[in-house]
Short mmCIF file of C-alpha atoms in Angstrom, two decimals:
data_model
loop_
_atom_site.label_atom_id
_atom_site.label_comp_id
_atom_site.label_asym_id
_atom_site.label_seq_id
_atom_site.Cartn_x
_atom_site.Cartn_y
_atom_site.Cartn_z
CA MET A 1 -94.83 -121.26 -156.18
CA LYS A 2 -96.82 -117.92 -156.80
CA THR A 3 -97.47 -115.49 -153.87
CA GLU A 4 -100.99 -116.23 -153.38
CA LYS A 5 -100.26 -120.01 -152.87
CA PHE A 6 -97.91 -119.07 -150.16
CA VAL A 7 -100.87 -116.84 -148.68
CA TYR A 8 -103.25 -119.92 -148.79
CA LEU A 9 -100.67 -122.13 -147.22
CA HIS A 10 -100.12 -119.77 -144.30
CA LEU A 11 -103.93 -119.23 -143.83
CA PHE A 12 -104.49 -123.03 -143.65
CA PHE A 13 -101.83 -123.45 -141.25
CA TRP A 14 -103.20 -120.78 -138.80
CA ILE A 15 -106.89 -122.02 -139.18
CA ILE A 16 -105.70 -125.44 -138.06
CA TYR A 17 -103.57 -123.98 -135.35
CA LEU A 18 -106.42 -121.81 -134.11
CA ILE A 19 -108.71 -124.86 -133.90
CA GLY A 20 -106.45 -127.10 -132.40
CA SER A 21 -104.89 -124.61 -129.82
CA VAL A 22 -108.02 -122.33 -128.91
CA VAL A 23 -111.39 -123.75 -130.10
CA PHE A 24 -111.10 -127.35 -128.97
CA PRO A 25 -109.40 -126.51 -125.47
CA GLY A 26 -112.14 -123.63 -125.08
CA ILE A 27 -114.91 -126.11 -125.54
CA ALA A 28 -113.13 -128.59 -123.00
CA HIS A 29 -112.12 -126.08 -120.36
CA GLY A 30 -114.27 -122.99 -120.53
CA ILE A 31 -114.05 -119.23 -121.10
CA ASN A 32 -110.83 -118.67 -119.00
CA SER A 33 -108.91 -121.29 -120.96
CA VAL A 34 -110.18 -119.50 -124.10
CA ILE A 35 -108.64 -116.41 -122.86
CA LEU A 36 -105.40 -117.67 -122.00
CA ASP A 37 -105.08 -119.65 -125.16
CA LEU A 38 -105.83 -116.69 -127.35
CA THR A 39 -102.76 -115.01 -125.79
CA PHE A 40 -100.71 -118.15 -126.69
CA PHE A 41 -101.97 -117.94 -130.26
CA VAL A 42 -101.21 -114.13 -130.45
CA ALA A 43 -97.72 -114.71 -129.12
CA SER A 44 -97.17 -117.61 -131.53
CA ILE A 45 -98.28 -115.69 -134.62
CA THR A 46 -96.20 -112.69 -133.61
CA CYS A 47 -93.27 -114.85 -132.87
CA PHE A 48 -93.83 -116.85 -136.16
CA TYR A 49 -93.72 -113.64 -138.34
CA VAL A 50 -90.94 -111.87 -136.67
CA ASN A 51 -88.79 -115.09 -137.06
CA TYR A 52 -90.04 -115.52 -140.69
CA PHE A 53 -89.48 -111.93 -141.89
CA PHE A 54 -86.70 -110.72 -139.95
CA VAL A 55 -84.76 -113.26 -137.75
CA VAL A 56 -83.92 -115.98 -140.09
CA PRO A 57 -83.11 -113.95 -143.14
CA ALA A 58 -80.87 -111.69 -141.20
CA PHE A 59 -79.10 -114.24 -138.99
CA PHE A 60 -79.19 -117.71 -140.58
CA ASN A 61 -75.72 -118.85 -141.50
CA ALA A 62 -75.11 -122.49 -142.06
CA ASP A 63 -71.22 -122.07 -141.60
CA LYS A 64 -71.62 -120.15 -138.33
CA ILE A 65 -73.79 -122.21 -135.94
CA TYR A 66 -73.59 -119.48 -133.20
CA HIS A 67 -75.42 -117.17 -135.58
CA SER A 68 -78.43 -119.55 -135.58
CA ILE A 69 -78.44 -120.01 -131.76
CA PHE A 70 -78.54 -116.47 -131.36
CA ALA A 71 -81.50 -116.03 -133.80
CA PHE A 72 -83.25 -118.66 -131.96
CA PHE A 73 -83.08 -116.79 -128.53
CA ILE A 74 -84.20 -113.63 -130.38
CA SER A 75 -87.35 -115.40 -131.54
CA VAL A 76 -87.88 -116.97 -128.08
CA SER A 77 -87.47 -113.71 -126.55
CA CYS A 78 -90.11 -112.14 -128.96
CA PHE A 79 -92.57 -115.01 -128.05
CA VAL A 80 -92.03 -114.76 -124.12
CA SER A 81 -92.18 -110.88 -124.21
CA VAL A 82 -95.61 -110.86 -125.91
CA ARG A 83 -97.00 -113.56 -123.68
CA TYR A 84 -95.56 -112.21 -120.47
CA LEU A 85 -96.91 -108.60 -121.17
CA ILE A 86 -100.34 -109.73 -121.78
CA GLU A 87 -100.74 -112.69 -119.23
CA GLN A 88 -98.67 -111.05 -116.51
CA LEU A 89 -99.38 -107.46 -116.77
CA VAL A 90 -102.48 -106.81 -118.76
CA PHE A 91 -104.84 -109.45 -117.81
CA PRO A 92 -104.22 -109.30 -114.16
CA ALA A 93 -105.15 -105.64 -114.23
CA LEU A 94 -108.23 -105.93 -116.46
CA PHE A 95 -109.52 -109.40 -115.73
CA ASP A 96 -107.85 -110.58 -112.63
CA ILE A 97 -106.40 -113.59 -114.56
CA ARG A 98 -103.10 -115.13 -114.55
CA ASN A 99 -101.33 -118.04 -116.30
CA TYR A 100 -98.52 -118.26 -113.61
CA PRO A 101 -98.72 -117.46 -109.82
CA GLU A 102 -98.32 -113.89 -108.78
CA GLY A 103 -94.50 -112.89 -108.26
CA THR A 104 -93.26 -115.33 -110.94
CA ASN A 105 -90.13 -113.64 -112.26
CA PHE A 106 -89.49 -112.99 -115.88
CA PHE A 107 -86.37 -115.28 -115.99
CA TYR A 108 -88.50 -118.26 -114.89
CA TYR A 109 -91.25 -117.42 -117.16
CA PHE A 110 -88.60 -117.10 -120.11
CA PHE A 111 -87.18 -120.47 -119.48
CA ASP A 112 -90.46 -122.26 -118.99
CA ASN A 113 -91.54 -121.06 -122.31
CA VAL A 114 -88.60 -121.99 -124.43
CA PHE A 115 -90.27 -125.26 -125.18
CA TYR A 116 -93.55 -123.86 -126.13
CA SER A 117 -91.90 -121.22 -128.60
CA SER A 118 -89.67 -123.92 -130.08
CA THR A 119 -92.51 -125.48 -132.06
CA THR A 120 -93.70 -122.12 -133.41
CA ILE A 121 -90.02 -121.08 -134.34
CA PHE A 122 -89.24 -124.46 -135.93
CA ILE A 123 -92.39 -124.11 -138.17
CA SER A 124 -91.67 -120.83 -138.89
CA THR A 125 -88.05 -121.76 -140.10
CA VAL A 126 -89.37 -124.67 -142.05
CA PHE A 127 -91.84 -122.24 -144.03
CA TRP A 128 -89.00 -119.86 -144.58
CA PHE A 129 -86.80 -122.48 -146.07
CA PHE A 130 -89.39 -123.82 -148.18
CA LYS A 131 -90.06 -120.30 -149.66
CA TYR A 132 -86.34 -119.75 -149.91
CA PHE A 133 -85.87 -123.15 -151.71
CA ILE A 134 -88.72 -122.41 -154.21
CA SER A 135 -87.30 -118.82 -154.80
CA THR A 136 -83.73 -120.22 -155.43
CA GLU A 137 -84.86 -122.84 -157.72
CA LYS A 138 -86.83 -120.35 -159.77
CA GLU A 139 -83.88 -118.07 -159.87
CA LYS A 140 -81.68 -120.86 -160.98
CA SER A 141 -84.14 -121.84 -163.75
CA GLU A 142 -84.34 -118.20 -164.92
CA LEU A 143 -80.52 -118.02 -165.02
CA ILE A 144 -80.38 -121.28 -166.94
CA GLN A 145 -82.95 -120.04 -169.42
CA ALA A 146 -81.12 -116.81 -169.85
CA LYS A 147 -77.79 -118.52 -170.39
CA LYS A 148 -79.43 -120.72 -172.93
CA THR A 149 -81.19 -117.56 -174.64
CA ALA A 150 -77.76 -115.87 -174.63
CA GLU A 151 -76.10 -118.95 -175.95
CA LEU A 152 -78.46 -119.29 -178.78
CA GLN A 153 -78.17 -115.77 -179.84
CA ALA A 154 -74.46 -115.95 -179.94
CA LEU A 155 -74.68 -119.29 -182.08
CA LYS A 156 -77.25 -117.63 -184.41
CA THR A 157 -74.84 -114.59 -185.00
CA GLN A 158 -72.17 -117.03 -186.07
CA ILE A 159 -74.40 -118.48 -188.86
CA ASN A 160 -74.84 -115.50 -190.96
CA PRO A 161 -71.00 -114.49 -191.52
CA HIS A 162 -70.15 -118.10 -192.11
CA PHE A 163 -72.96 -118.56 -194.60
CA ILE A 164 -71.93 -115.36 -196.32
CA PHE A 165 -68.32 -116.41 -196.52
CA ASN A 166 -69.05 -119.65 -198.03
CA SER A 167 -71.48 -117.92 -200.69
CA LEU A 168 -69.03 -115.30 -201.54
CA ASN A 169 -66.42 -117.57 -202.40
CA ASN A 170 -68.59 -119.32 -204.95
CA ILE A 171 -69.58 -116.06 -206.64
CA TYR A 172 -65.98 -114.83 -206.60
CA ALA A 173 -65.08 -117.98 -208.62
CA LEU A 174 -67.76 -117.14 -211.19
CA VAL A 175 -66.96 -113.57 -211.41
CA TYR A 176 -63.31 -114.50 -211.92
CA GLN A 177 -64.15 -116.59 -214.83
CA ASN A 178 -66.53 -113.82 -216.29
CA SER A 179 -69.25 -116.46 -216.12
CA GLU A 180 -72.77 -115.42 -217.17
CA LYS A 181 -73.88 -117.33 -214.18
CA ALA A 182 -72.42 -114.64 -211.77
CA LEU A 183 -75.43 -112.13 -211.85
CA PRO A 184 -77.90 -114.99 -211.10
CA ALA A 185 -75.80 -116.07 -208.31
CA ILE A 186 -75.75 -112.69 -206.73
CA GLU A 187 -79.57 -112.63 -207.05
CA GLN A 188 -79.96 -115.94 -205.29
CA LEU A 189 -77.45 -114.67 -202.66
CA GLY A 190 -79.66 -111.70 -202.01
CA GLN A 191 -82.65 -113.99 -201.60
CA LEU A 192 -80.93 -116.10 -199.06
CA LEU A 193 -79.88 -113.15 -197.06
CA ARG A 194 -83.37 -111.82 -197.04
CA TYR A 195 -84.49 -115.08 -195.64
CA SER A 196 -81.84 -115.26 -193.07
CA THR A 197 -81.85 -111.67 -192.01
CA LYS A 198 -85.70 -111.78 -191.36
CA ASP A 199 -86.02 -115.39 -189.99
CA LEU A 200 -82.94 -115.78 -187.79
CA GLU A 201 -84.72 -113.28 -185.44
CA GLU A 202 -87.16 -115.75 -184.77
CA ASP A 203 -86.92 -118.76 -182.19
CA PHE A 204 -88.70 -121.00 -184.58
CA ILE A 205 -89.95 -120.86 -188.22
CA THR A 206 -92.08 -123.20 -190.20
CA LEU A 207 -90.61 -126.51 -191.82
CA ASP A 208 -91.34 -125.03 -195.38
CA LYS A 209 -89.26 -121.92 -194.79
CA GLU A 210 -86.34 -123.89 -193.60
CA ILE A 211 -86.70 -126.33 -196.74
CA GLY A 212 -86.96 -122.98 -198.68
CA TYR A 213 -83.45 -122.11 -197.51
CA LEU A 214 -82.22 -125.35 -198.71
CA ASP A 215 -83.89 -124.91 -202.18
CA SER A 216 -82.23 -121.36 -202.65
CA LEU A 217 -78.95 -122.65 -201.40
CA ILE A 218 -78.95 -125.51 -203.84
CA SER A 219 -80.17 -123.33 -206.77
CA LEU A 220 -77.15 -121.10 -205.95
CA GLU A 221 -74.86 -123.89 -205.95
CA LYS A 222 -76.20 -125.53 -209.06
CA LEU A 223 -74.93 -122.55 -211.08
CA ARG A 224 -71.34 -124.05 -210.55
CA PHE A 225 -72.18 -127.37 -212.01
CA ASN A 226 -72.52 -128.51 -215.69
CA ASP A 227 -74.20 -131.89 -214.54
CA ARG A 228 -76.99 -130.90 -212.31
CA GLU A 229 -78.22 -134.62 -212.23
CA MET A 230 -75.40 -135.30 -209.74
CA LEU A 231 -77.58 -133.86 -207.00
CA LYS A 232 -80.27 -136.46 -206.01
CA ILE A 233 -82.97 -134.78 -203.87
CA GLU A 234 -85.96 -136.45 -202.60
CA LYS A 235 -88.44 -134.55 -200.41
CA THR A 236 -91.55 -135.76 -198.68
CA ILE A 237 -93.22 -132.98 -196.74
CA ASN A 238 -96.65 -133.70 -195.28
CA TYR A 239 -96.65 -131.15 -192.24
CA PRO A 240 -95.02 -127.87 -193.70
CA GLN A 241 -96.19 -125.78 -190.91
CA LEU A 242 -94.44 -127.69 -188.24
CA LYS A 243 -91.90 -125.53 -186.32
CA ILE A 244 -88.29 -125.88 -186.41
CA SER A 245 -85.40 -123.55 -185.26
CA PRO A 246 -83.96 -121.69 -188.24
CA MET A 247 -80.73 -122.76 -190.09
CA ILE A 248 -80.75 -126.29 -188.31
CA LEU A 249 -80.53 -128.16 -191.78
CA VAL A 250 -78.67 -125.48 -193.97
CA PRO A 251 -75.10 -126.01 -192.48
CA PHE A 252 -75.03 -129.64 -193.48
CA VAL A 253 -75.90 -128.87 -197.02
CA GLU A 254 -73.41 -125.97 -197.08
CA ASN A 255 -70.65 -128.28 -195.71
CA ALA A 256 -71.37 -130.88 -198.54
CA PHE A 257 -71.17 -128.36 -201.23
CA LYS A 258 -68.01 -126.98 -199.72
CA HIS A 259 -66.08 -129.94 -199.29
CA GLY A 260 -67.88 -132.57 -201.41
CA ASP A 261 -66.48 -134.13 -204.65
CA PHE A 262 -68.72 -132.76 -207.51
CA LYS A 263 -66.31 -133.91 -210.35
CA ASN A 264 -67.18 -137.59 -210.30
CA SER A 265 -70.12 -137.73 -208.10
CA GLY A 266 -72.63 -135.45 -206.35
CA PHE A 267 -74.67 -136.09 -203.03
CA ASP A 268 -77.81 -137.90 -202.00
CA LEU A 269 -80.26 -135.74 -200.01
CA LYS A 270 -83.59 -136.99 -198.45
CA ILE A 271 -86.03 -135.11 -196.10
CA SER A 272 -89.25 -136.31 -194.74
CA ASP A 273 -91.64 -135.67 -191.77
CA LYS A 274 -93.39 -138.96 -191.41
CA ASN A 275 -95.54 -138.85 -188.24
CA LYS A 276 -94.02 -135.21 -187.57
CA PHE A 277 -90.45 -136.83 -187.10
CA LEU A 278 -88.12 -134.89 -189.37
CA HIS A 279 -85.84 -137.28 -191.02
CA PHE A 280 -82.97 -135.60 -192.79
CA TYR A 281 -80.26 -137.77 -194.66
CA LEU A 282 -77.40 -136.44 -196.67
CA ALA A 283 -74.45 -138.47 -198.10
CA ASN A 284 -71.70 -137.05 -200.26
CA PHE A 285 -68.17 -138.09 -201.35
CA LYS A 286 -65.37 -135.77 -200.18
CA ASN A 287 -62.84 -134.15 -202.28
CA ASN A 288 -59.15 -134.33 -201.71
CA LYS A 289 -58.53 -130.66 -200.57
CA MET A 290 -57.48 -129.81 -197.10
CA LYS A 291 -60.27 -128.29 -195.00
CA ASP A 292 -59.82 -124.57 -194.13
CA SER A 293 -59.87 -123.46 -190.68
CA VAL A 294 -63.33 -122.55 -190.25
CA SER A 295 -64.86 -125.63 -192.00
CA GLY A 296 -66.33 -127.05 -188.94
CA ILE A 297 -68.08 -123.99 -187.51
CA GLY A 298 -71.56 -124.60 -189.19
CA ILE A 299 -71.84 -128.35 -187.90
CA GLN A 300 -70.57 -127.53 -184.54
CA ASN A 301 -73.04 -124.75 -184.24
CA VAL A 302 -75.90 -127.07 -185.03
CA GLU A 303 -74.86 -129.65 -182.74
CA LYS A 304 -74.80 -127.05 -179.85
CA ARG A 305 -78.31 -125.71 -180.69
CA LEU A 306 -79.70 -129.18 -181.05
CA ALA A 307 -78.60 -130.02 -177.54
CA ILE A 308 -80.24 -126.93 -176.18
CA LEU A 309 -83.26 -126.79 -178.13
CA TYR A 310 -84.26 -130.66 -178.48
CA PRO A 311 -82.89 -132.44 -175.49
CA LYS A 312 -83.88 -136.08 -175.63
CA LYS A 313 -85.80 -135.40 -178.91
CA TYR A 314 -83.27 -135.75 -181.48
CA THR A 315 -80.72 -138.15 -182.85
CA LEU A 316 -77.75 -137.10 -184.91
CA ASN A 317 -75.35 -139.41 -186.36
CA ILE A 318 -72.40 -138.21 -188.44
CA ILE A 319 -70.04 -140.83 -190.16
CA GLU A 320 -67.03 -139.44 -191.77
CA THR A 321 -64.41 -141.68 -193.63
CA GLU A 322 -61.51 -140.82 -195.97
CA THR A 323 -63.85 -140.88 -198.91
CA ASP A 324 -67.21 -139.96 -197.90
CA PHE A 325 -69.39 -137.95 -195.28
CA THR A 326 -72.84 -139.10 -194.15
CA VAL A 327 -75.27 -137.18 -191.98
CA GLU A 328 -78.45 -138.58 -190.44
CA LEU A 329 -80.70 -136.37 -188.36
CA MET A 330 -84.05 -137.10 -186.77
CA ILE A 331 -85.97 -134.48 -184.66
CA ASP A 332 -89.22 -134.93 -182.99
CA LEU A 333 -91.17 -131.93 -184.10
CA ASN A 334 -94.52 -132.90 -182.45
CA GLU A 335 -95.46 -129.90 -180.35
CA GLU A 336 -97.66 -132.08 -178.02
CA ASN A 337 -94.67 -133.70 -176.45
#
């Protein structure tokens, strides 16, 4: 809650309090009642804010009840002192008006006013706890958001090295074979790095840019294959300007190229955005080679980022058997939700 809203809440409370404790009694009982009721109002407002700004913040401790008892008597003393000073010392001298009979000692006055001050102290404490709760929840929310931001940034920094590692392995193989495809492959990698270096700094990019990553990656990988018809790709994009977190889809395609069987079969890739729901489907056969120790980084990364960025707005199904690997991802990219 913003500061001005707290101010309005306090103003509303004191207006109601003034009407109930001064205006209406004054109408009913006359001017003398108004004077004494005003002293009660002044004592109440003084006690309220001494308790609100100083006593409760300084002494409240749920684990030490005697601290709270001590704080209560400090606030009562404030209320009684202000009221006693005005009603028993100032008013008799100026207006010859007293609230208690002459000669009433301070201790009797104190204990007689414990009840009257308790209401003010209780309301003041409730107001403080309300503000404290709102402030604590806001800080907690900011900490959670900061943690998410830091985690996302850490996950993003994992993408680039892993992506470069996979691509360099492919290019190394082409160079080792003295293939004429090596230079086009290096050019494609340079284009991919320009994409990733620029757009990974953004929280979200357009869907057509993310698919542009896929196109560049597939073009790079195709240089390794003689039979390019093995890659079955179907794209139906109606909303290219939809926003998506960068490198959400790329790791799945990387994984398919890295661990797929492209000697006897390729993969089947389908992407659509019907009704602004991204539907990503990828199926490929697995080769028989053992996975290296970093093979799962990309997909684990995506799973963590999806959980942070699209809570309750995505479904991810990964089916892995001894022979094939299938991924089906759906994300609600409708910004109005």
